[in-house]
């Protein structure tokens, strides 16, 4: 896949999109072919660190004990202690709101079984199962990396929608992000590029523009 073709399509998509009063995201839509997505083993479910970040802040929640919570207090957007986690067992509405408000979660390894029991039914369908973290690991670098992370996740439909930046970012930086996403997605497909039917780029409110793959 050619970075110049991606750059050209990005420039076209941004030029066609009307100016908005909010920060628009730029995303890739990757259409797949000849992939049996009824088999979960064939689905793509990747977390990808963008080399130039998302262009906007992502929120990260930590579920952990007192020691880990103290380490993460200045880095995490939300800290859920073990006691607070238990309270969500009888507060389904609060649990849904909390999970919806946070982009990524990390959880101390020892708490993962409780997280699964209490929040698994909410987090699983939203693709927000926490990343387990041993108690000896510093959570701050993990949190900082998650702020630059996107998910490439396919379900039953043969298309992935992956944000690669925001419209106000430098075009070359968005292209670098896009190429990283395409490289990782392609590496997870059995036939690589031959499993990709088409690629489009678009802004939040703008038209989709097809990228010439070859």
Coordinates of N, CA and C in Angstrom, one line a residue:
X1 N 0.8 -1.2 0.0 CA 0.0 0.0 0.0 C 0.9 1.2 0.0
X2 N 0.5 2.2 -0.7 CA 1.3 3.4 -1.0 C 0.9 4.6 -0.1
X3 N 1.9 5.1 0.6 CA 1.6 6.3 1.4 C 1.2 7.5 0.6
X4 N 1.7 7.6 -0.6 CA 1.4 8.8 -1.4 C -0.1 8.7 -1.8
X5 N -0.6 7.5 -2.1 CA -2.0 7.4 -2.5 C -2.9 7.7 -1.3
X6 N -2.5 7.3 -0.1 CA -3.2 7.6 1.1 C -3.2 9.1 1.4
X7 N -2.1 9.7 1.2 CA -2.0 11.2 1.4 C -2.9 11.9 0.5
X8 N -2.8 11.5 -0.8 CA -3.6 12.2 -1.8 C -5.1 12.1 -1.5
X9 N -5.5 10.9 -1.1 CA -7.0 10.7 -0.7 C -7.3 11.4 0.5
X10 N -6.5 11.5 1.5 CA -6.7 12.3 2.7 C -6.9 13.8 2.4
X11 N -6.0 14.3 1.6 CA -6.1 15.7 1.2 C -7.4 16.0 0.4
X12 N -7.8 15.0 -0.4 CA -9.1 15.2 -1.1 C -10.3 15.1 -0.2
X13 N -10.2 14.2 0.8 CA -11.4 14.1 1.7 C -11.5 15.3 2.6
X14 N -10.4 15.8 3.1 CA -10.4 17.0 3.9 C -10.8 18.3 3.1
X15 N -10.4 18.3 1.9 CA -10.8 19.5 1.0 C -12.3 19.5 0.8
X16 N -12.9 18.3 0.6 CA -14.3 18.2 0.3 C -15.2 18.4 1.6
X17 N -14.6 18.2 2.7 CA -15.4 18.2 4.0 C -15.7 19.7 4.4
X18 N -16.9 20.1 4.7 CA -17.2 21.5 5.1 C -16.6 21.7 6.5
X19 N -16.2 23.0 6.7 CA -15.7 23.3 8.0 C -16.7 23.2 9.1
X20 N -16.3 22.7 10.2 CA -17.2 22.5 11.4 C -16.7 23.2 12.6
X21 N -17.6 23.4 13.5 CA -17.2 24.2 14.7 C -16.6 23.3 15.8
X22 N -16.5 22.0 15.5 CA -15.9 21.0 16.5 C -14.7 20.3 15.8
X23 N -13.9 19.7 16.6 CA -12.7 19.0 16.1 C -13.2 17.7 15.4
X24 N -13.1 17.6 14.1 CA -13.5 16.4 13.4 C -12.4 15.3 13.4
X25 N -12.8 14.1 13.6 CA -11.9 13.0 13.5 C -11.7 12.6 12.0
X26 N -10.6 12.0 11.7 CA -10.3 11.4 10.4 C -10.2 9.9 10.6
X27 N -10.9 9.1 9.8 CA -10.9 7.7 10.0 C -10.6 6.9 8.7
X28 N -10.1 5.7 8.9 CA -10.0 4.8 7.7 C -11.2 3.8 7.8
X29 N -11.8 3.5 6.7 CA -12.8 2.4 6.6 C -12.1 1.3 5.7
X30 N -11.9 0.2 6.3 CA -11.2 -0.9 5.6 C -12.2 -2.0 5.3
X31 N -12.6 -2.2 4.1 CA -13.6 -3.2 3.7 C -12.8 -4.5 3.4
X32 N -13.3 -5.6 4.0 CA -12.6 -6.9 3.8 C -13.3 -7.8 2.8
X33 N -12.6 -8.8 2.3 CA -13.3 -9.7 1.4 C -12.6 -11.1 1.6
X34 N -13.4 -12.1 1.3 CA -13.0 -13.5 1.5 C -12.5 -13.8 2.9
X35 N -13.2 -13.3 3.9 CA -12.8 -13.5 5.3 C -14.1 -14.0 6.0
X36 N -14.1 -15.2 6.5 CA -15.2 -15.8 7.2 C -15.3 -15.3 8.6
X37 N -16.1 -14.2 8.8 CA -16.1 -13.5 10.1 C -17.1 -14.2 11.0
X38 N -17.8 -15.3 10.6 CA -18.6 -16.0 11.5 C -17.8 -16.9 12.4
X39 N -16.5 -17.1 12.0 CA -15.5 -17.7 12.9 C -14.7 -16.7 13.6
X40 N -14.9 -16.6 15.0 CA -14.2 -15.5 15.7 C -12.7 -15.5 15.5
X41 N -12.1 -16.6 15.2 CA -10.7 -16.7 15.0 C -10.2 -15.8 13.8
X42 N -11.1 -15.5 12.9 CA -10.8 -14.7 11.7 C -11.0 -13.2 11.9
X43 N -11.6 -12.9 13.0 CA -11.9 -11.4 13.2 C -10.7 -10.7 13.7
X44 N -10.6 -9.4 13.3 CA -9.5 -8.6 13.7 C -9.9 -7.9 15.0
X45 N -9.0 -7.9 15.9 CA -9.3 -7.2 17.2 C -7.9 -6.8 17.8
X46 N -7.5 -5.6 17.2 CA -6.1 -5.1 17.6 C -6.2 -3.8 18.2
X47 N -5.3 -3.6 19.2 CA -5.0 -2.2 19.7 C -3.7 -1.8 19.1
X48 N -3.8 -0.6 18.5 CA -2.6 -0.1 17.7 C -2.2 1.3 18.3
X49 N -0.9 1.4 18.6 CA -0.4 2.7 19.1 C -0.1 3.5 17.9
X50 N -0.7 4.7 17.7 CA -0.5 5.6 16.6 C 0.8 6.3 16.9
X51 N 1.7 6.4 15.9 CA 3.0 7.1 16.1 C 2.8 8.6 16.5
X52 N 1.8 9.2 16.0 CA 1.6 10.6 16.2 C 0.3 10.9 17.0
X53 N -0.2 9.9 17.7 CA -1.3 10.1 18.6 C -2.6 10.3 17.9
X54 N -3.7 10.5 18.6 CA -5.0 10.6 18.0 C -5.4 12.0 17.7
X55 N -4.7 13.0 18.2 CA -5.0 14.4 17.9 C -6.0 14.9 18.9
X56 N -6.5 14.1 19.8 CA -7.3 14.5 20.9 C -7.1 13.6 22.1
X57 N -7.5 14.1 23.3 CA -7.2 13.3 24.5 C -8.2 12.1 24.6
X58 N -7.6 11.0 24.9 CA -8.5 9.8 25.3 C -8.4 9.6 26.8
X59 N -9.5 9.1 27.3 CA -9.6 8.9 28.7 C -9.2 7.5 29.1
X60 N -8.5 7.3 30.2 CA -8.1 6.0 30.7 C -8.5 5.8 32.1
X61 N -9.1 4.7 32.4 CA -9.5 4.4 33.8 C -8.7 3.3 34.3
X62 N -8.3 3.4 35.6 CA -7.6 2.3 36.3 C -8.4 1.7 37.4
X63 N -8.4 0.4 37.4 CA -9.1 -0.4 38.5 C -8.0 -1.1 39.3
X64 N -7.8 -0.6 40.5 CA -6.6 -1.2 41.3 C -6.7 -0.9 42.7
X65 N -5.7 -1.5 43.4 CA -5.6 -1.4 44.9 C -5.0 0.0 45.2
X66 N -4.8 0.2 46.5 CA -4.4 1.5 47.0 C -3.0 1.9 46.4
X67 N -2.1 1.0 46.4 CA -0.7 1.3 45.9 C -0.7 1.7 44.5
X68 N -1.3 0.9 43.6 CA -1.3 1.2 42.2 C -2.1 2.5 42.0
X69 N -3.2 2.7 42.7 CA -4.0 3.9 42.5 C -3.2 5.1 42.9
X70 N -2.3 5.0 43.9 CA -1.5 6.2 44.2 C -0.5 6.5 43.1
X71 N 0.1 5.4 42.5 CA 1.0 5.7 41.4 C 0.3 6.3 40.2
X72 N -1.0 6.0 40.0 CA -1.7 6.5 38.8 C -2.5 7.7 39.0
X73 N -2.5 8.3 40.2 CA -3.5 9.4 40.5 C -3.3 10.6 39.7
X74 N -2.1 10.9 39.2 CA -1.9 12.1 38.3 C -2.0 11.8 36.9
X75 N -2.1 10.5 36.5 CA -2.1 10.1 35.1 C -3.5 9.6 34.6
X76 N -4.2 8.8 35.5 CA -5.5 8.2 35.0 C -6.6 9.3 35.1
X77 N -7.6 9.1 34.3 CA -8.7 10.0 34.3 C -9.8 9.6 35.4
X78 N -9.8 8.3 35.7 CA -10.7 7.8 36.6 C -10.0 6.6 37.3
X79 N -10.1 6.6 38.7 CA -9.5 5.5 39.4 C -10.7 4.8 40.2
X80 N -10.8 3.5 40.0 CA -11.9 2.7 40.6 C -11.2 1.8 41.6
X81 N -11.4 2.0 42.9 CA -10.9 1.1 43.9 C -11.7 -0.2 44.0
X82 N -11.1 -1.1 44.7 CA -11.8 -2.4 44.9 C -13.2 -2.3 45.5
X83 N -13.2 -1.4 46.5 CA -14.5 -1.1 47.1 C -15.6 -0.5 46.2
X84 N -15.1 0.4 45.3 CA -16.0 1.0 44.4 C -16.4 0.0 43.3
X85 N -15.5 -0.8 42.9 CA -15.8 -1.9 42.0 C -17.0 -2.8 42.5
X86 N -16.9 -3.1 43.8 CA -18.0 -4.0 44.3 C -19.3 -3.3 44.3
X87 N -19.4 -2.0 44.5 CA -20.6 -1.2 44.5 C -21.3 -1.3 43.1
X88 N -20.6 -1.4 42.1 CA -21.2 -1.5 40.7 C -22.0 -2.8 40.5
X89 N -21.8 -3.8 41.4 CA -22.6 -5.0 41.3 C -24.1 -4.7 41.4
X90 N -24.5 -3.7 42.2 CA -25.9 -3.4 42.4 C -26.3 -2.1 41.7
X91 N -25.4 -1.6 40.9 CA -25.6 -0.3 40.2 C -25.3 -0.4 38.7
X92 N -26.2 -1.2 38.0 CA -26.0 -1.4 36.6 C -26.0 -0.2 35.8
X93 N -26.8 0.8 36.1 CA -26.9 2.0 35.4 C -25.6 2.8 35.5
X94 N -25.1 2.9 36.8 CA -23.9 3.6 37.0 C -22.7 2.9 36.4
X95 N -22.7 1.6 36.3 CA -21.6 0.8 35.7 C -21.6 1.1 34.2
X96 N -22.8 1.2 33.5 CA -22.8 1.5 32.1 C -22.3 2.9 31.8
X97 N -22.7 3.8 32.6 CA -22.3 5.2 32.4 C -20.8 5.3 32.6
X98 N -20.3 4.7 33.6 CA -18.8 4.8 33.9 C -18.0 4.2 32.7
X99 N -18.5 3.0 32.2 CA -17.8 2.3 31.1 C -17.9 3.2 29.8
X100 N -19.1 3.7 29.6 CA -19.2 4.5 28.4 C -18.4 5.8 28.4
X101 N -18.1 6.3 29.6 CA -17.4 7.6 29.7 C -15.9 7.5 29.5
X102 N -15.4 6.2 29.6 CA -13.9 6.0 29.5 C -13.6 5.2 28.3
X103 N -12.5 5.6 27.6 CA -12.1 5.0 26.4 C -11.4 3.7 26.6
X104 N -10.4 3.6 27.6 CA -9.6 2.4 27.8 C -9.6 2.2 29.3
X105 N -9.4 0.9 29.7 CA -9.2 0.6 31.1 C -8.0 -0.3 31.3
X106 N -7.4 -0.1 32.4 CA -6.4 -1.1 32.9 C -6.8 -1.5 34.3
X107 N -6.4 -2.8 34.6 CA -6.8 -3.3 35.9 C -5.7 -4.1 36.5
X108 N -5.5 -4.0 37.8 CA -4.5 -4.8 38.5 C -4.9 -6.2 38.4
X109 N -3.9 -7.1 38.1 CA -4.1 -8.5 37.7 C -5.0 -9.2 38.7
X110 N -4.8 -9.0 40.0 CA -5.5 -9.7 41.0 C -7.0 -9.4 41.0
X111 N -7.4 -8.2 40.5 CA -8.8 -7.8 40.4 C -9.5 -8.2 39.2
X112 N -8.8 -8.8 38.2 CA -9.4 -9.1 36.9 C -10.6 -10.1 37.1
X113 N -10.5 -11.1 37.9 CA -11.7 -12.0 38.0 C -12.9 -11.2 38.5
X114 N -12.8 -10.3 39.5 CA -13.9 -9.5 40.0 C -14.4 -8.5 38.9
X115 N -13.5 -8.0 38.2 CA -13.9 -7.1 37.1 C -14.7 -7.8 36.1
X116 N -14.3 -9.1 35.7 CA -15.1 -9.9 34.8 C -16.4 -10.2 35.3
X117 N -16.5 -10.5 36.6 CA -17.8 -10.9 37.2 C -18.8 -9.7 37.3
X118 N -18.2 -8.6 37.6 CA -19.1 -7.4 37.9 C -19.3 -6.6 36.7
X119 N -18.3 -6.4 35.8 CA -18.4 -5.4 34.7 C -18.2 -6.1 33.3
X120 N -18.0 -7.4 33.3 CA -17.7 -8.1 32.1 C -18.9 -8.0 31.1
X121 N -20.1 -8.0 31.6 CA -21.2 -7.9 30.7 C -21.4 -6.6 30.1
X122 N -20.8 -5.5 30.7 CA -20.9 -4.2 30.1 C -19.7 -3.9 29.3
X123 N -18.5 -4.3 29.8 CA -17.3 -4.0 29.0 C -17.1 -4.8 27.8
X124 N -17.4 -6.1 27.8 CA -17.2 -7.0 26.7 C -17.8 -6.5 25.4
X125 N -19.1 -6.3 25.4 CA -19.7 -5.9 24.1 C -19.2 -4.5 23.6
X126 N -18.6 -3.7 24.5 CA -18.1 -2.4 24.1 C -16.6 -2.5 23.7
X127 N -16.0 -3.7 23.8 CA -14.6 -3.8 23.5 C -13.7 -3.1 24.5
X128 N -14.1 -3.0 25.7 CA -13.4 -2.3 26.8 C -12.9 -3.1 27.9
X129 N -12.7 -4.4 27.7 CA -12.1 -5.3 28.7 C -10.8 -4.7 29.1
X130 N -10.5 -4.6 30.4 CA -9.2 -3.9 30.8 C -8.0 -4.7 30.4
X131 N -6.9 -4.0 30.3 CA -5.6 -4.6 30.1 C -5.1 -5.0 31.5
X132 N -4.8 -6.2 31.8 CA -4.3 -6.6 33.1 C -2.9 -6.1 33.3
X133 N -2.6 -5.6 34.6 CA -1.4 -5.0 34.9 C -0.9 -5.6 36.2
X134 N 0.3 -6.3 36.2 CA 0.9 -6.8 37.5 C 1.1 -5.7 38.5
X135 N 1.0 -5.9 39.7 CA 1.2 -4.9 40.7 C 2.5 -4.2 40.8
X136 N 3.6 -4.9 40.2 CA 4.9 -4.3 40.2 C 5.2 -3.3 39.0
X137 N 4.2 -3.3 38.1 CA 4.4 -2.5 36.9 C 3.9 -1.1 37.1
X138 N 4.7 -0.1 36.6 CA 4.3 1.3 36.7 C 3.2 1.6 35.8
X139 N 2.0 2.0 36.2 CA 0.9 2.2 35.3 C 1.0 3.4 34.4
X140 N 1.9 4.4 34.8 CA 1.9 5.6 34.0 C 2.3 5.5 32.6
X141 N 3.4 4.8 32.2 CA 3.7 4.6 30.8 C 2.6 3.9 30.0
X142 N 2.0 2.9 30.7 CA 0.9 2.2 30.0 C -0.3 3.1 29.7
X143 N -0.6 4.0 30.7 CA -1.7 5.0 30.5 C -1.3 5.9 29.3
X144 N -0.1 6.4 29.3 CA 0.3 7.3 28.3 C 0.3 6.7 26.9
X145 N 0.6 5.4 26.8 CA 0.5 4.7 25.5 C -0.9 4.5 25.1
X146 N -1.8 4.2 26.0 CA -3.2 4.0 25.7 C -3.8 5.3 25.1
X147 N -3.3 6.5 25.5 CA -3.9 7.7 25.0 C -3.6 7.9 23.5
X148 N -2.6 7.1 23.0 CA -2.3 7.2 21.6 C -2.8 5.9 20.8
X149 N -3.7 5.2 21.5 CA -4.1 3.9 21.0 C -5.5 3.9 20.3
X150 N -5.6 3.2 19.2 CA -6.9 3.0 18.6 C -7.2 1.5 18.5
X151 N -8.5 1.2 18.3 CA -8.9 -0.2 18.1 C -9.2 -0.5 16.7
X152 N -8.7 -1.6 16.1 CA -9.2 -2.0 14.8 C -9.9 -3.3 15.1
X153 N -11.3 -3.3 15.0 CA -12.1 -4.4 15.5 C -13.2 -4.7 14.5
X154 N -13.2 -5.9 14.0 CA -14.2 -6.4 13.1 C -15.1 -7.3 13.9
X155 N -16.4 -7.2 13.6 CA -17.4 -8.1 14.2 C -17.9 -9.0 13.0
X156 N -19.3 -9.0 12.9 CA -19.8 -9.8 11.8 C -19.8 -9.2 10.5
X157 N -19.7 -7.9 10.4 CA -19.6 -7.2 9.1 C -18.2 -7.0 8.7
X158 N -18.0 -7.2 7.3 CA -16.6 -7.1 6.8 C -16.0 -5.7 6.6
X159 N -16.1 -4.9 7.7 CA -15.5 -3.6 7.6 C -15.0 -3.1 8.9
X160 N -13.9 -2.4 8.9 CA -13.3 -1.9 10.1 C -13.3 -0.4 10.0
X161 N -13.7 0.3 11.1 CA -13.6 1.8 11.1 C -12.6 2.2 12.2
X162 N -11.5 2.8 11.7 CA -10.4 3.1 12.7 C -10.0 4.6 12.6
X163 N -10.1 5.3 13.7 CA -9.7 6.7 13.6 C -8.2 6.8 13.6
X164 N -7.7 7.7 12.8 CA -6.2 7.9 12.6 C -5.7 9.3 12.9
X165 N -6.6 10.1 13.4 CA -6.2 11.5 13.7 C -7.4 12.4 13.7
X166 N -7.1 13.7 13.7 CA -8.1 14.8 13.6 C -7.7 15.7 12.5
X167 N -8.7 16.4 12.0 CA -8.6 17.2 10.8 C -7.5 18.3 10.9
X168 N -7.3 18.8 12.1 CA -6.3 19.9 12.3 C -4.9 19.4 12.4
X169 N -4.6 18.1 12.4 CA -3.3 17.5 12.4 C -2.6 17.7 11.1
X170 N -1.3 17.7 11.1 CA -0.5 17.7 9.9 C -0.8 16.5 9.0
X171 N -1.0 16.7 7.7 CA -1.4 15.6 6.9 C -0.4 14.5 6.9
X172 N 0.9 14.8 6.9 CA 1.9 13.7 6.9 C 1.9 12.9 8.2
X173 N 1.5 13.5 9.3 CA 1.4 12.7 10.6 C 0.1 11.8 10.5
X174 N -0.9 12.3 9.9 CA -2.1 11.4 9.8 C -1.8 10.2 8.8
X175 N -1.0 10.5 7.8 CA -0.6 9.4 6.9 C 0.2 8.4 7.6
X176 N 1.2 8.8 8.4 CA 2.0 7.9 9.2 C 1.1 7.0 10.1
X177 N 0.1 7.6 10.7 CA -0.8 6.9 11.5 C -1.6 5.9 10.7
X178 N -2.1 6.3 9.5 CA -2.8 5.4 8.7 C -2.0 4.3 8.2
X179 N -0.8 4.5 7.8 CA 0.1 3.4 7.3 C 0.3 2.4 8.4
X180 N 0.5 2.9 9.7 CA 0.7 1.9 10.8 C -0.6 1.1 11.0
X181 N -1.8 1.7 10.9 CA -3.0 0.9 11.0 C -3.1 -0.2 9.9
X182 N -2.8 0.3 8.7 CA -2.9 -0.7 7.5 C -1.9 -1.8 7.7
X183 N -0.7 -1.5 8.1 CA 0.3 -2.5 8.3 C -0.1 -3.6 9.3
X184 N -0.7 -3.1 10.4 CA -1.1 -4.0 11.5 C -2.3 -4.8 11.1
X185 N -3.3 -4.2 10.4 CA -4.5 -4.9 10.0 C -4.1 -6.0 9.0
X186 N -3.3 -5.6 8.0 CA -2.9 -6.5 6.9 C -2.1 -7.7 7.5
X187 N -1.3 -7.5 8.5 CA -0.5 -8.6 9.1 C -1.4 -9.6 9.8
X188 N -2.7 -9.2 10.2 CA -3.6 -10.1 10.9 C -4.5 -10.9 9.9
X189 N -4.5 -10.5 8.6 CA -5.3 -11.2 7.6 C -4.6 -12.3 7.0
X190 N -5.3 -13.4 6.8 CA -4.7 -14.7 6.3 C -4.0 -14.4 5.0
X191 N -4.6 -13.7 4.1 CA -4.0 -13.4 2.8 C -3.5 -12.0 2.6
X192 N -3.3 -11.3 3.7 CA -2.7 -10.0 3.7 C -3.6 -9.0 2.9
X193 N -3.0 -8.3 2.0 CA -3.7 -7.3 1.1 C -4.7 -7.9 0.3
X194 N -4.6 -9.2 0.0 CA -5.6 -9.8 -0.9 C -6.9 -10.0 -0.2
X195 N -7.0 -9.8 1.1 CA -8.2 -9.9 1.9 C -8.9 -8.5 2.0
X196 N -8.3 -7.5 1.4 CA -8.8 -6.1 1.5 C -9.5 -5.8 0.2
X197 N -10.8 -5.5 0.3 CA -11.6 -5.1 -0.9 C -11.4 -3.6 -1.3
X198 N -11.4 -2.8 -0.3 CA -11.3 -1.3 -0.6 C -11.0 -0.6 0.7
X199 N -10.4 0.6 0.6 CA -10.1 1.4 1.7 C -10.6 2.8 1.4
X200 N -11.2 3.4 2.4 CA -11.8 4.8 2.3 C -11.2 5.6 3.4
X201 N -11.1 6.9 3.2 CA -10.8 7.9 4.3 C -12.0 8.9 4.3
X202 N -12.3 9.4 5.5 CA -13.3 10.4 5.7 C -13.2 11.1 7.0
X203 N -13.7 12.3 7.0 CA -13.8 13.1 8.2 C -15.1 12.8 8.9
X204 N -15.3 13.2 10.1 CA -16.6 12.9 10.8 C -17.8 13.2 10.0
X205 N -17.9 14.4 9.4 CA -19.1 14.8 8.7 C -18.9 14.9 7.2
X206 N -17.7 14.5 6.7 CA -17.4 14.7 5.3 C -17.6 13.4 4.5
X207 N -17.5 13.5 3.2 CA -17.7 12.3 2.3 C -16.5 11.3 2.4
X208 N -16.8 10.1 2.1 CA -15.8 9.0 2.0 C -15.1 9.1 0.7
X209 N -13.8 9.0 0.7 CA -13.0 9.1 -0.5 C -12.1 7.8 -0.6
X210 N -12.2 7.1 -1.7 CA -11.6 5.9 -1.9 C -10.1 6.0 -2.1
X211 N -9.3 5.2 -1.4 CA -7.9 5.2 -1.6 C -7.5 4.1 -2.6
X212 N -6.7 4.5 -3.6 CA -6.2 3.6 -4.6 C -5.1 2.7 -3.9
X213 N -5.5 1.4 -3.8 CA -4.6 0.5 -3.0 C -3.3 0.2 -3.8
X214 N -3.5 0.0 -5.1 CA -2.3 -0.4 -5.9 C -2.2 0.6 -7.0

